[in-house]
Short mmCIF file of C-alpha atoms and ligand atoms in Angstrom, two decimals:
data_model
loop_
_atom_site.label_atom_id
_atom_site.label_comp_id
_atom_site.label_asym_id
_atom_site.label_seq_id
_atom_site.Cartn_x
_atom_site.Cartn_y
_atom_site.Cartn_z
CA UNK R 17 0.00 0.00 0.00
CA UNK R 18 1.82 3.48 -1.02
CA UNK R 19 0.80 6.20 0.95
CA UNK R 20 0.07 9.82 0.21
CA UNK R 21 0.38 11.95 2.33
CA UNK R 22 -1.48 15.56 2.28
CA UNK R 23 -0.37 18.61 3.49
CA UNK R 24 -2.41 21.89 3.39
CA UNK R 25 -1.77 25.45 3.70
CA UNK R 26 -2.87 29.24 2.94
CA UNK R 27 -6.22 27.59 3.65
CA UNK R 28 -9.28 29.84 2.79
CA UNK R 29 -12.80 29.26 3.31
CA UNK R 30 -15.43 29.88 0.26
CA UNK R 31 -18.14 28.10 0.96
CA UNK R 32 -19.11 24.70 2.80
CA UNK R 33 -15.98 23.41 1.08
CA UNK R 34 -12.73 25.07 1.06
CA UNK R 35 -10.35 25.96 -1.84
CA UNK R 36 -6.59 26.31 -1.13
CA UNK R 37 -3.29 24.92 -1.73
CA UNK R 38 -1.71 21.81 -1.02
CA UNK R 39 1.61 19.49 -1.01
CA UNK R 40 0.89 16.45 -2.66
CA UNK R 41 3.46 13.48 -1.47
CA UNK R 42 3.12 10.36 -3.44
CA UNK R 43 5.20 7.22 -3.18
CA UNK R 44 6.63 6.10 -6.22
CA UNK R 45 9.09 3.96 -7.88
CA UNK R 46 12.08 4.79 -10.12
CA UNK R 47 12.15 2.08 -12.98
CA UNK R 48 14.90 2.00 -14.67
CA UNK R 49 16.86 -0.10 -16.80
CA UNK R 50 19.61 -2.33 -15.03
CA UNK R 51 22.69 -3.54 -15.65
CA UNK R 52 22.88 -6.75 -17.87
CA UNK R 53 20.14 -8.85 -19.07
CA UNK R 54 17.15 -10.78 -17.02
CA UNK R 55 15.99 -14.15 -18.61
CA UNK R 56 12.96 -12.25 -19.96
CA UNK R 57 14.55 -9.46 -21.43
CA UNK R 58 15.79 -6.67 -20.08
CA UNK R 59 16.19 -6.25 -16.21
CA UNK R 60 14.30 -3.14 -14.63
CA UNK R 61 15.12 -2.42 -11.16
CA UNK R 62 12.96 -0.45 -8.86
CA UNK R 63 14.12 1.90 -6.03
CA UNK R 64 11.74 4.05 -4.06
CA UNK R 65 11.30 7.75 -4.77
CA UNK R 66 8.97 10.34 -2.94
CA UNK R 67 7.23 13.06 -5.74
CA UNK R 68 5.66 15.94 -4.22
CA UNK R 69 3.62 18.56 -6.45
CA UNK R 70 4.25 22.17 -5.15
CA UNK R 71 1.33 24.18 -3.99
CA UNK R 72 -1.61 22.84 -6.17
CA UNK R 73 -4.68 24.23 -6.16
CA UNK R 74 -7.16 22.29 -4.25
CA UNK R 75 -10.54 22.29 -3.34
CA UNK R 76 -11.57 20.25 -0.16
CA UNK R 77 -14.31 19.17 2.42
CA UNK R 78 -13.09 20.18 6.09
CA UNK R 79 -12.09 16.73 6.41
CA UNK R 80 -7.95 17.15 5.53
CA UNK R 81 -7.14 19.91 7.78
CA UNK R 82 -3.22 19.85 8.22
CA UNK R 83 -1.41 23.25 7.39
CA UNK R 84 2.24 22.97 7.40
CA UNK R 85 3.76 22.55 3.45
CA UNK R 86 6.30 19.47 3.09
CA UNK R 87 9.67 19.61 4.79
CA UNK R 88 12.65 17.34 3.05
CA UNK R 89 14.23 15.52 5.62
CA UNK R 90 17.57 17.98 6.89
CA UNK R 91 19.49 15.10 5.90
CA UNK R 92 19.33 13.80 2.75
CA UNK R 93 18.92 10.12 2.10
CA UNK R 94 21.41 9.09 -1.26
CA UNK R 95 18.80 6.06 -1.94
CA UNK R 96 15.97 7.88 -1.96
CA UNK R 97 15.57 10.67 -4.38
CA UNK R 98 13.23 13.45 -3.54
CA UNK R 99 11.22 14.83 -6.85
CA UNK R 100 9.62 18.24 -6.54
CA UNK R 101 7.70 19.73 -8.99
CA UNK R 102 7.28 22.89 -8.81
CA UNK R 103 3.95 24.80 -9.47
CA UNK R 104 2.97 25.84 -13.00
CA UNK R 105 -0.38 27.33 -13.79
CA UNK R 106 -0.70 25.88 -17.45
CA UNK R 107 -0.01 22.10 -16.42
CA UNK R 108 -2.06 21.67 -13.65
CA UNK R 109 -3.09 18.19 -13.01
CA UNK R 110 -6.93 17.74 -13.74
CA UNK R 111 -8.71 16.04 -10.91
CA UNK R 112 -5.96 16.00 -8.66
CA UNK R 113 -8.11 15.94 -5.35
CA UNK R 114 -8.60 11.77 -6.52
CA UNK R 115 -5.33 11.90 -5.36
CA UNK R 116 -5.78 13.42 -2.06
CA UNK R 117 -9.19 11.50 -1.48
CA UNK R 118 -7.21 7.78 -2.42
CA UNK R 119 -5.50 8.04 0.73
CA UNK R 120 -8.94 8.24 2.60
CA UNK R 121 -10.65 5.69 0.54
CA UNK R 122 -7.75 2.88 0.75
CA UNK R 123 -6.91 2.78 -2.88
CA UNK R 124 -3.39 2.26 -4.00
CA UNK R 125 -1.89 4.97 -6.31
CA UNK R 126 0.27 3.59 -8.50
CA UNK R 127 3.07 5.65 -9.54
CA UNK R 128 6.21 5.25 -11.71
CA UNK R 129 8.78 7.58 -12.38
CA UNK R 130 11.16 6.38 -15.38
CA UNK R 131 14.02 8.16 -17.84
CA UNK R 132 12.65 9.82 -20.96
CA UNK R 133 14.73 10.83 -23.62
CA UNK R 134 12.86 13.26 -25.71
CA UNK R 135 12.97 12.82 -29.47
CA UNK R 136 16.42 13.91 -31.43
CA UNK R 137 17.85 14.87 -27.56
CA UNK R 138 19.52 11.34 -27.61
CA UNK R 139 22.97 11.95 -25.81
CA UNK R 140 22.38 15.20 -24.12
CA UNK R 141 22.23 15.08 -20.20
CA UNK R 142 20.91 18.79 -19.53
CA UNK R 143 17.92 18.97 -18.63
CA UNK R 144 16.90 15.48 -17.73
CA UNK R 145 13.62 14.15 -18.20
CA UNK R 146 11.74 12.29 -16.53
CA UNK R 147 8.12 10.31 -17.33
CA UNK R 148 5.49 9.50 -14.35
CA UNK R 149 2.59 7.53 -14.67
CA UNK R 150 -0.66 8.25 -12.14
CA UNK R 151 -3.16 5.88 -11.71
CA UNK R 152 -5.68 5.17 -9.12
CA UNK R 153 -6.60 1.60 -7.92
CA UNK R 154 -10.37 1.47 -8.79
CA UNK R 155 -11.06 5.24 -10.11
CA UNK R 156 -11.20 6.49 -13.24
CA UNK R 157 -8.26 8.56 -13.54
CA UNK R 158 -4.99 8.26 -14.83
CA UNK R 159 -1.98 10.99 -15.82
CA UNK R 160 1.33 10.22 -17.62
CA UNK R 161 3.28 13.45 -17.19
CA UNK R 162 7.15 14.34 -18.28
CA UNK R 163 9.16 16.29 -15.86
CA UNK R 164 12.10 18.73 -16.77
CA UNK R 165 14.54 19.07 -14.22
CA UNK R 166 15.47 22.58 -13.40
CA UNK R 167 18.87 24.27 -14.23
CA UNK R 168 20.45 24.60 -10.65
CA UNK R 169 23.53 27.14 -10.17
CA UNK R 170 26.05 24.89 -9.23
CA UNK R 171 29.01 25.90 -6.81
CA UNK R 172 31.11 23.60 -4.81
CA UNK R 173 28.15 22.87 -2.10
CA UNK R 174 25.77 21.81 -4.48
CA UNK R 175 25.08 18.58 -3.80
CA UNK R 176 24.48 15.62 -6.58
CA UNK R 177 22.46 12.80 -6.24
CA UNK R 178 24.76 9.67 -6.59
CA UNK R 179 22.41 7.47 -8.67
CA UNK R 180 21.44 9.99 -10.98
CA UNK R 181 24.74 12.21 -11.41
CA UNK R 182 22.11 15.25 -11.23
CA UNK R 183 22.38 18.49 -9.15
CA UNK R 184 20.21 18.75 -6.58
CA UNK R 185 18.68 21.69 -4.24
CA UNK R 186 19.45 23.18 -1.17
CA UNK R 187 17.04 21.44 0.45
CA UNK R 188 18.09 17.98 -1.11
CA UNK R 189 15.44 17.71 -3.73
CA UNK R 190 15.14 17.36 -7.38
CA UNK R 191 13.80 20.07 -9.12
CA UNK R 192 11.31 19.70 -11.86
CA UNK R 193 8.92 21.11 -13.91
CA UNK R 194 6.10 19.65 -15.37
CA UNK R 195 6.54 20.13 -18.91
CA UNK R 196 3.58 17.77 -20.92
CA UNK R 197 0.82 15.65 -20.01
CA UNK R 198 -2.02 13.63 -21.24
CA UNK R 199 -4.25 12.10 -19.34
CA UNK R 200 -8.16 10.71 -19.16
CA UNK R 201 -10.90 10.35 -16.63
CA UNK R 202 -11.87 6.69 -18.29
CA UNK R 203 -9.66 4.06 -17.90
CA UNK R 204 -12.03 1.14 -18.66
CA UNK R 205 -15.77 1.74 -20.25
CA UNK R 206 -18.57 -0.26 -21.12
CA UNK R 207 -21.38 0.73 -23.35
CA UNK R 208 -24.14 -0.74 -24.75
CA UNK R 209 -23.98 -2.19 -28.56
CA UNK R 210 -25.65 0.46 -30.95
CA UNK R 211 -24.53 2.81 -27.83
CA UNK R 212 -22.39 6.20 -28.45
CA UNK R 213 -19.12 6.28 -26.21
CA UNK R 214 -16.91 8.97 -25.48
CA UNK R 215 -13.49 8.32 -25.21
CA UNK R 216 -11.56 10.99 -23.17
CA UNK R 217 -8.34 12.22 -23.59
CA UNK R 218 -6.69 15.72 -23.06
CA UNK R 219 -3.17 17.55 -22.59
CA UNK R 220 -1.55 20.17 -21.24
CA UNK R 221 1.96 21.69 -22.27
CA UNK R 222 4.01 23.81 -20.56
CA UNK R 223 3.86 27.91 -21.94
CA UNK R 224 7.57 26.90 -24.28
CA UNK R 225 5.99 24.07 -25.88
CA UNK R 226 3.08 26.93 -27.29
CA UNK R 227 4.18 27.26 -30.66
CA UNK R 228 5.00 23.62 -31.57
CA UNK R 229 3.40 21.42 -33.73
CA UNK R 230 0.93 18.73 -32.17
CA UNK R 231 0.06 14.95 -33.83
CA UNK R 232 -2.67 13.49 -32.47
CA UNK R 233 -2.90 9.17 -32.69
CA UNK R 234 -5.64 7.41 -31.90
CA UNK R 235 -5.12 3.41 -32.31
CA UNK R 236 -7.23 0.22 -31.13
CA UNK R 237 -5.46 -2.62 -29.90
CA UNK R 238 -7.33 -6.22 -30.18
CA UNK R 239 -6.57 -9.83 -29.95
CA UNK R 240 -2.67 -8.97 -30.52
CA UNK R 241 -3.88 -7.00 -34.01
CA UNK R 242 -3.29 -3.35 -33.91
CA UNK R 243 -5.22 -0.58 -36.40
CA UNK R 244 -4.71 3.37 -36.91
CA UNK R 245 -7.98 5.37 -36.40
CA UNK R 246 -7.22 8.43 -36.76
CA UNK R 247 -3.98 10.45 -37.26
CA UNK R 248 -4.35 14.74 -37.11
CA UNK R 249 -1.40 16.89 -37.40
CA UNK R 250 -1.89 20.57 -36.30
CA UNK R 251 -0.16 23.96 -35.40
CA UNK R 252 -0.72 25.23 -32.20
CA UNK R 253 -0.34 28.36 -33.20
CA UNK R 254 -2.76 28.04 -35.90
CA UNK R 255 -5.31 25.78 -36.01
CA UNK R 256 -6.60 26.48 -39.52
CA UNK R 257 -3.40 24.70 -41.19
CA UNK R 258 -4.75 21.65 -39.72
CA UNK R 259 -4.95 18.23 -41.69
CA UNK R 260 -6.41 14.94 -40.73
CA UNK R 261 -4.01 12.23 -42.18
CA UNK R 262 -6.05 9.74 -41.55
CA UNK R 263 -9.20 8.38 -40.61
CA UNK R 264 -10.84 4.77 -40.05
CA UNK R 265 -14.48 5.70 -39.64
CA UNK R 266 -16.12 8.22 -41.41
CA UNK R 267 -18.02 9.40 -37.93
CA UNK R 268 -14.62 9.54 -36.49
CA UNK R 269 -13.79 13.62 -36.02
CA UNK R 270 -11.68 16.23 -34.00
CA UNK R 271 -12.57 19.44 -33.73
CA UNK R 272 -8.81 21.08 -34.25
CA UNK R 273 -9.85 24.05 -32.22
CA UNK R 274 -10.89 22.14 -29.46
CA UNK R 275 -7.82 20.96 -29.54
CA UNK R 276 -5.75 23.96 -29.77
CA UNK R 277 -7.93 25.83 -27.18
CA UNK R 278 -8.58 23.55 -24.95
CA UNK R 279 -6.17 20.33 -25.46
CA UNK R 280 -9.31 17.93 -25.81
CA UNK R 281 -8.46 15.35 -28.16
CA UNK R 282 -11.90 12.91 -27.08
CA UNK R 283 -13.71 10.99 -29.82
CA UNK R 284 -16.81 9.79 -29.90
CA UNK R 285 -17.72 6.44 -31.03
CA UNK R 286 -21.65 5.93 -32.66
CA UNK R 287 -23.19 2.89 -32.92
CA UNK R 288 -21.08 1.07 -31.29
CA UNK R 289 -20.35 -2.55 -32.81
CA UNK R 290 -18.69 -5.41 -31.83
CA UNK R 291 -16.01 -5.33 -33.42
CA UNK R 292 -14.95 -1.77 -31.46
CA UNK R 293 -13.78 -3.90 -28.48
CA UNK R 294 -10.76 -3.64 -27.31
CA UNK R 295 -7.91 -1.02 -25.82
CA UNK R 296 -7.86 2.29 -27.31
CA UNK R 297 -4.20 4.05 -27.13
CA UNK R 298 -4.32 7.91 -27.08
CA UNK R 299 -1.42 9.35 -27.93
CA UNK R 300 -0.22 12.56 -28.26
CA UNK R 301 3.01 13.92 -29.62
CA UNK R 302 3.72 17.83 -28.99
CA UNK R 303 7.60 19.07 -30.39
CA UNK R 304 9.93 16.35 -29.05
CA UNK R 305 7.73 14.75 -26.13
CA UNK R 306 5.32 12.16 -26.69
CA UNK R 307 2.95 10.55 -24.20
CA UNK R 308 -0.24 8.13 -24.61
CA UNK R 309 -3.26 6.84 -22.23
CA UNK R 310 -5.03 3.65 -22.67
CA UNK R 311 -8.33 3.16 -22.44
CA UNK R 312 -10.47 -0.08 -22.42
CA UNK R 313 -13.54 -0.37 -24.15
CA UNK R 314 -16.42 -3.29 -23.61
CA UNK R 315 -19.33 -3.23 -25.88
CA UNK R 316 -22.33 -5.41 -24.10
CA UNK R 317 -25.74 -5.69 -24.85
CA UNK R 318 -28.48 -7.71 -22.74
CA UNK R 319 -30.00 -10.75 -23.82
CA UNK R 320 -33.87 -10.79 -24.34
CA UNK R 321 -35.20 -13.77 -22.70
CA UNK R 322 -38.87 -15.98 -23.60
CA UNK R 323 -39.94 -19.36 -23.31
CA UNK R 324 -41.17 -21.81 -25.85
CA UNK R 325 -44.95 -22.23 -24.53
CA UNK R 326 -46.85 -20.06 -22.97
CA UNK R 327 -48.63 -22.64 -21.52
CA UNK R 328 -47.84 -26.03 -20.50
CA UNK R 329 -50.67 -28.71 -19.68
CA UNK R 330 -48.81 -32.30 -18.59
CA UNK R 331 -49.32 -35.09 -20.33
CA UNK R 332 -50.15 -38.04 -18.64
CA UNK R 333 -47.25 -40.54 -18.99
CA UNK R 334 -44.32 -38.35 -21.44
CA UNK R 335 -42.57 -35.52 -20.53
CA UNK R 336 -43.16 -32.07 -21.81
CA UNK R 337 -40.25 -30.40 -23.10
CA UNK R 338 -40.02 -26.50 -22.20
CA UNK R 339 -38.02 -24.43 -24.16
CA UNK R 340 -35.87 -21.11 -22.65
CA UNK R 341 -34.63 -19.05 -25.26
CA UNK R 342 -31.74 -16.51 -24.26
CA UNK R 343 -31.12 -14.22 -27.74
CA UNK R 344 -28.61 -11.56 -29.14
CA UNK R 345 -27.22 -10.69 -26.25
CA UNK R 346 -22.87 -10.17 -25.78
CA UNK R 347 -20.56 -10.57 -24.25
CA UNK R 348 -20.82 -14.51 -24.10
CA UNK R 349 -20.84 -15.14 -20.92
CA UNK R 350 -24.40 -16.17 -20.35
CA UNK R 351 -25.96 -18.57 -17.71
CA UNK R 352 -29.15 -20.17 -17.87
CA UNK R 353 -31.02 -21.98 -14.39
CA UNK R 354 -34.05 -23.66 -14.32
CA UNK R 355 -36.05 -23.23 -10.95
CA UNK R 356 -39.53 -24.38 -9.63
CA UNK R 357 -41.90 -23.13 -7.13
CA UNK R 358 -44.52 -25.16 -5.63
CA UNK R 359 -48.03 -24.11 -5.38
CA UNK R 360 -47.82 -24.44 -1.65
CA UNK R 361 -44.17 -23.15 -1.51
CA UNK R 362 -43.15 -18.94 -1.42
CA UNK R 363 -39.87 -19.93 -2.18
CA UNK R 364 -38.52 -21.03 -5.64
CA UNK R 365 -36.41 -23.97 -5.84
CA UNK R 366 -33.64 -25.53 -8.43
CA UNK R 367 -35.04 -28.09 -10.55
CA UNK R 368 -33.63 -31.15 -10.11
CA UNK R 369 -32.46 -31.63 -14.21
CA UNK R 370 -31.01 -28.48 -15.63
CA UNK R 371 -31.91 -29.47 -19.03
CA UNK R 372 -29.78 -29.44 -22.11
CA UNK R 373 -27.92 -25.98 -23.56
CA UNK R 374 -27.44 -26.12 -27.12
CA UNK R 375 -24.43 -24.64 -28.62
CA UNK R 376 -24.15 -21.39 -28.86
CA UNK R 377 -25.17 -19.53 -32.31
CA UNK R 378 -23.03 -16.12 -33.13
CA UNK R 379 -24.90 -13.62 -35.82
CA UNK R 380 -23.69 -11.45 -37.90
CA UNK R 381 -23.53 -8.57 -35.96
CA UNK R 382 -21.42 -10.69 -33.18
CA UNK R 383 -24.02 -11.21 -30.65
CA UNK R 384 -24.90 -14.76 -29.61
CA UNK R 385 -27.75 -17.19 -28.34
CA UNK R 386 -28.34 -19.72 -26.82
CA UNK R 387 -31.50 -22.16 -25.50
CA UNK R 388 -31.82 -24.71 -22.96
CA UNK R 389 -34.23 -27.78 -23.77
CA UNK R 390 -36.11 -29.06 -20.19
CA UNK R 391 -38.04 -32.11 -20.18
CA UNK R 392 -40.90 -31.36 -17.59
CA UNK R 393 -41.44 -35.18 -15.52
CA UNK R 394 -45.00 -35.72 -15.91
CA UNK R 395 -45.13 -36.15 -11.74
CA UNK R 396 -44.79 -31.93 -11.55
CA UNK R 397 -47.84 -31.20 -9.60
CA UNK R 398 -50.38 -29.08 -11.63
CA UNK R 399 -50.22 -25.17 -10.03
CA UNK R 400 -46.31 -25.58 -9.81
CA UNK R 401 -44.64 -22.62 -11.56
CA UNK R 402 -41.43 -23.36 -13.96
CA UNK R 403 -39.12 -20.56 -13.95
CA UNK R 404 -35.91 -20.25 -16.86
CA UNK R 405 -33.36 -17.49 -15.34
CA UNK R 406 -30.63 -16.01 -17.28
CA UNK R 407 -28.18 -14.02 -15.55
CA UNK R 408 -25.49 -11.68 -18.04
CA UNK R 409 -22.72 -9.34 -17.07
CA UNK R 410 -24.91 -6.88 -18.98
CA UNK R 411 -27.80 -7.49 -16.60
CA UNK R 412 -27.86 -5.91 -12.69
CA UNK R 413 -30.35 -8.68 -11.96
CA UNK R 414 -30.76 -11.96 -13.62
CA UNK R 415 -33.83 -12.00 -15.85
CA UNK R 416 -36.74 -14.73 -15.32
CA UNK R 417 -39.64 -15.88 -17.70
CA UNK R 418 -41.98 -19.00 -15.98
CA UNK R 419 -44.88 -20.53 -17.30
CA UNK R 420 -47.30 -22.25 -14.64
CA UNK R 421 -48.35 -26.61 -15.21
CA UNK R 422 -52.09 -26.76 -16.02
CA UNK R 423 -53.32 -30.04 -15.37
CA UNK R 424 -54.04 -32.67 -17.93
CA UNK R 425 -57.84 -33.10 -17.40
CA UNK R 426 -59.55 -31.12 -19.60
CA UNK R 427 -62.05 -34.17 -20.09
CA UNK R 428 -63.26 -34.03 -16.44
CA UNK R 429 -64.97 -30.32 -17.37
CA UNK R 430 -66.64 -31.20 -20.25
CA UNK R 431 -68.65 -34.44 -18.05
CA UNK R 432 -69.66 -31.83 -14.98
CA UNK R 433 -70.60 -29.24 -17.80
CA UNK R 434 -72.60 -31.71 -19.29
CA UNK R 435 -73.67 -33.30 -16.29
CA UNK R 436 -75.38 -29.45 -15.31
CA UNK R 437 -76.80 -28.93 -18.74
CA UNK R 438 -78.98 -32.35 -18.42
CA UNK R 439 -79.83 -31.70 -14.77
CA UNK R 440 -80.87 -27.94 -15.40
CA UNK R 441 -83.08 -29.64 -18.76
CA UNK R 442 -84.24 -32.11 -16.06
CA UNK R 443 -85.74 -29.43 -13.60
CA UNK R 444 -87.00 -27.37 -16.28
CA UNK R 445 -89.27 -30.23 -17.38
CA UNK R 446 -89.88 -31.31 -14.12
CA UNK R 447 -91.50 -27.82 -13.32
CA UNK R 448 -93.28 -27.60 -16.64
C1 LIG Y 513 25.98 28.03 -3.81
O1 LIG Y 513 24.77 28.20 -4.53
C2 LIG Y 513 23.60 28.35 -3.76
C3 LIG Y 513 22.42 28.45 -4.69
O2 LIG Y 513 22.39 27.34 -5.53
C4 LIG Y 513 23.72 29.58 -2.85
O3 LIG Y 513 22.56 29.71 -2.06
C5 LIG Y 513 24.94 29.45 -2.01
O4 LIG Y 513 25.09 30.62 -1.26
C6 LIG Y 513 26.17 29.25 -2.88
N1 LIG Y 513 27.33 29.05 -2.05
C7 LIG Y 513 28.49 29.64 -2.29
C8 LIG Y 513 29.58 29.31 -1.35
O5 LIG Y 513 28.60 30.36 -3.22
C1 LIG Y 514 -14.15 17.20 -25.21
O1 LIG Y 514 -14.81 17.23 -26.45
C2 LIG Y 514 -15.95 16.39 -26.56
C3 LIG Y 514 -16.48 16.51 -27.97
O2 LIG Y 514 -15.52 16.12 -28.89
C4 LIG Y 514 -16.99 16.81 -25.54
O3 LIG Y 514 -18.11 15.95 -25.60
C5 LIG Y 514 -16.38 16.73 -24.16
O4 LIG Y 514 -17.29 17.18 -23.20
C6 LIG Y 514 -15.11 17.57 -24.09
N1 LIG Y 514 -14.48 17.31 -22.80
C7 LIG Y 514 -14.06 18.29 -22.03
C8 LIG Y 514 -13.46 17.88 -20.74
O5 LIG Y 514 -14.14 19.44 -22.35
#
């Protein structure tokens, strides 16, 4: 379990919430590229690293109430590097409170702090750069940022951190400045087949990345294939020389002043088939940094449920074979349970046979069915109800259909009815 830790100051009260700014101290690891080879490839090691985000802009409940900004330890630990990143208005961190409320909540924050070598800057050491990936254990949100270190006036008390061969400052830290970031507030999405789905992604760049150009990817990843959806190249400077490259789906559009003005490079998915399963990579290219989100998208769709009779009179001596048809439903994960309740019972009960499933059919437009045959023993009291119930990831509840056993003596009615026609005949000419 990493730990955040939060720590407020220059706390002013608005309203029943509070806006001010924060520390944010996240646990992290450094991953980066060891020595040799593992037998699976390359060996990564892992060291711990603390990040802390200078004074971000927060607004809170009166619930995290501390007021004192981080404090480096005096002494500086030589294992354990200290990242600070310093405070800059245009690269904010959307949603950032998740953060702060993951430490109530008891979810994990995963975060990883690894070299980045931007493009064409392959052999220069100043600045360094460095690439962090946020994500939340269970919420949608996730952030991969790049950090610049800062240039630090060295002088022969300037200390260096061992591992890294980088200057560090006064009070032992890192210094760094978030320079790009993409990130989304879906990680994983499920919509319904036919459905629209939005798929989020933005940036943010830092105010000396303004004038670059910006390339926008979008790809979806599926059963180990891989497929371009749409490519868009565009100034940020000017968004009329735009050009979309390329694009897979003619519904598939970006609005390139949405993305100049406000660094929202979403699409929006219509009808949604099944074939648009699968991961969706993000990425986004501005000068010579590059970074990408992935998002996971599950198409579903319920399965309609009926029966084959709508009513089932018993034979005397064969059984009766009852039908449940589950149709066009998806994913294929369906399950099918036959149950019984008794016309003296409240509570249904699980038929002794489950009947027989028959394979399962898949349709053109990928959805699939599938029945289950039941063979009704001709013993099943009359009054007893038969239910079929289907239960689907798409569904909250399973679904049930029943039909209820009408006995098999419809010759008994006709002799009483005929038995009162002759008697009423009888009295009639009795009275006459
Ligand atoms: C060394 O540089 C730091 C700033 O990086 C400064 O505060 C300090 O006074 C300098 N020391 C000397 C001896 O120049
Ligand atoms: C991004 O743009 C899409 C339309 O392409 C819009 O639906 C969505 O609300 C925008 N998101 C944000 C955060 O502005």
């Amino acid at each position: 379990m990493m730990m955040i830790e939060v720590i407020l100051f220059g706390f002013f009260q608005t309203c029943a919430c509070a806006a001010g700014v924060a520390d944010v101290v996240l646990s992290c690891n450094l991953v980066e590229e060891g020595a040799g080879m593992g037998r699976m490839g390359p060996a990564f090691a892992r060291s711990p690293a603390t990040l802390v985000f200078r004074d971000v802009a927060v607004t809170l409940d009166e619930s995290l109430e501390a007021l004192t900004p981080f404090v480096p330890p005096s002494v500086p630990d030589p294992d354990h590097i200290l990242f600070e990143a310093k405070a800059v208005s245009s690269v904010e961190i959307p949603h950032i409170e998740v953060l702060l409320h993951a430490d109530c909540n008891d979810q994990e924050v995963m975060c990883e702090i690894s070299h980045y070598t931007p493009h064409g800057s392959e052999g220069s050491s100043s600045p360094a750069y460095f690439m962090v990936s946020l994500d939340v254990e269970g919420v949608q949100f996730s952030t991969s940022l790049i950090l610049q270190t800062l240039v630090i006036e060295k002088n022969h008390t300037t200390l260096v951190q061992p591992k890294l061969g980088l200057p560090l400052s006064q009070a032992g830290t890192l210094l760094t400045e978030v320079i790009f970031m993409v990130f989304s507030h879906i990680t994983s999405v499920s919509a319904p087949l036919r459905g629209d789905v939005l798929l989020h992604c933005g940036f943010k760049q830092h105010e000396t990345l303004l004038m670059q150009e910006v390339s926008i990817e979008w790809r979806l990843q599926h059963r180990g294939k891989g497929r371009r959806m749409l490519e868009m190249r565009t100034g940020m400077d000017n968004a009329d020389g735009n050009t979309v490259v390329y694009s897979d789906r003619r519904d598939l559009r970006m609005d390139a002043t949405q993305v100049v003005s406000e660094g929202n490079v979403s699409v929006t998915l219509n009808k949604l088939k099944v074939s648009d399963e699968g991961t969706y990579i993000c990425t986004v290219s501005i000068g010579r940094f590059h970074a990408q989100q992935v998002i996971k998208l599950h198409v579903h769709q319920p399965p309609s449920v009926s029966l084959s009779e709508e009513k089932l009179v018993l034979k005397t001596e064969s059984p009766q074979t009852l039908s449940c048809h589950c149709s066009k439903y998806y994913p294929l994960d369906a399950q099918m349970e036959w149950f019984y309740l008794s016309p003296t019972a409240t509570e249904h009960v699980v038929f002794p046979n489950q009947g027989s499933l028959s394979s399962h059919r898949q349709h053109a437009d990928g959805t699939f069915s599938l029945s289950s045959h039941l063979a009704v023993p001709p013993t099943v009291s009359p009054g007893t109800k038969i239910i079929c119930m289907v239960s689907h990831p798409a569904l909250d509840t399973p679904l049930s259909v029943s039909v209820v056993v009408q006995s098999p003596q419809p010759d008994s009615y006709q002799w009483i009815l005929g038995f009162l026609i002759i008697t009423v005949i009888f009295f009639y000419q009795v009275m006459k």
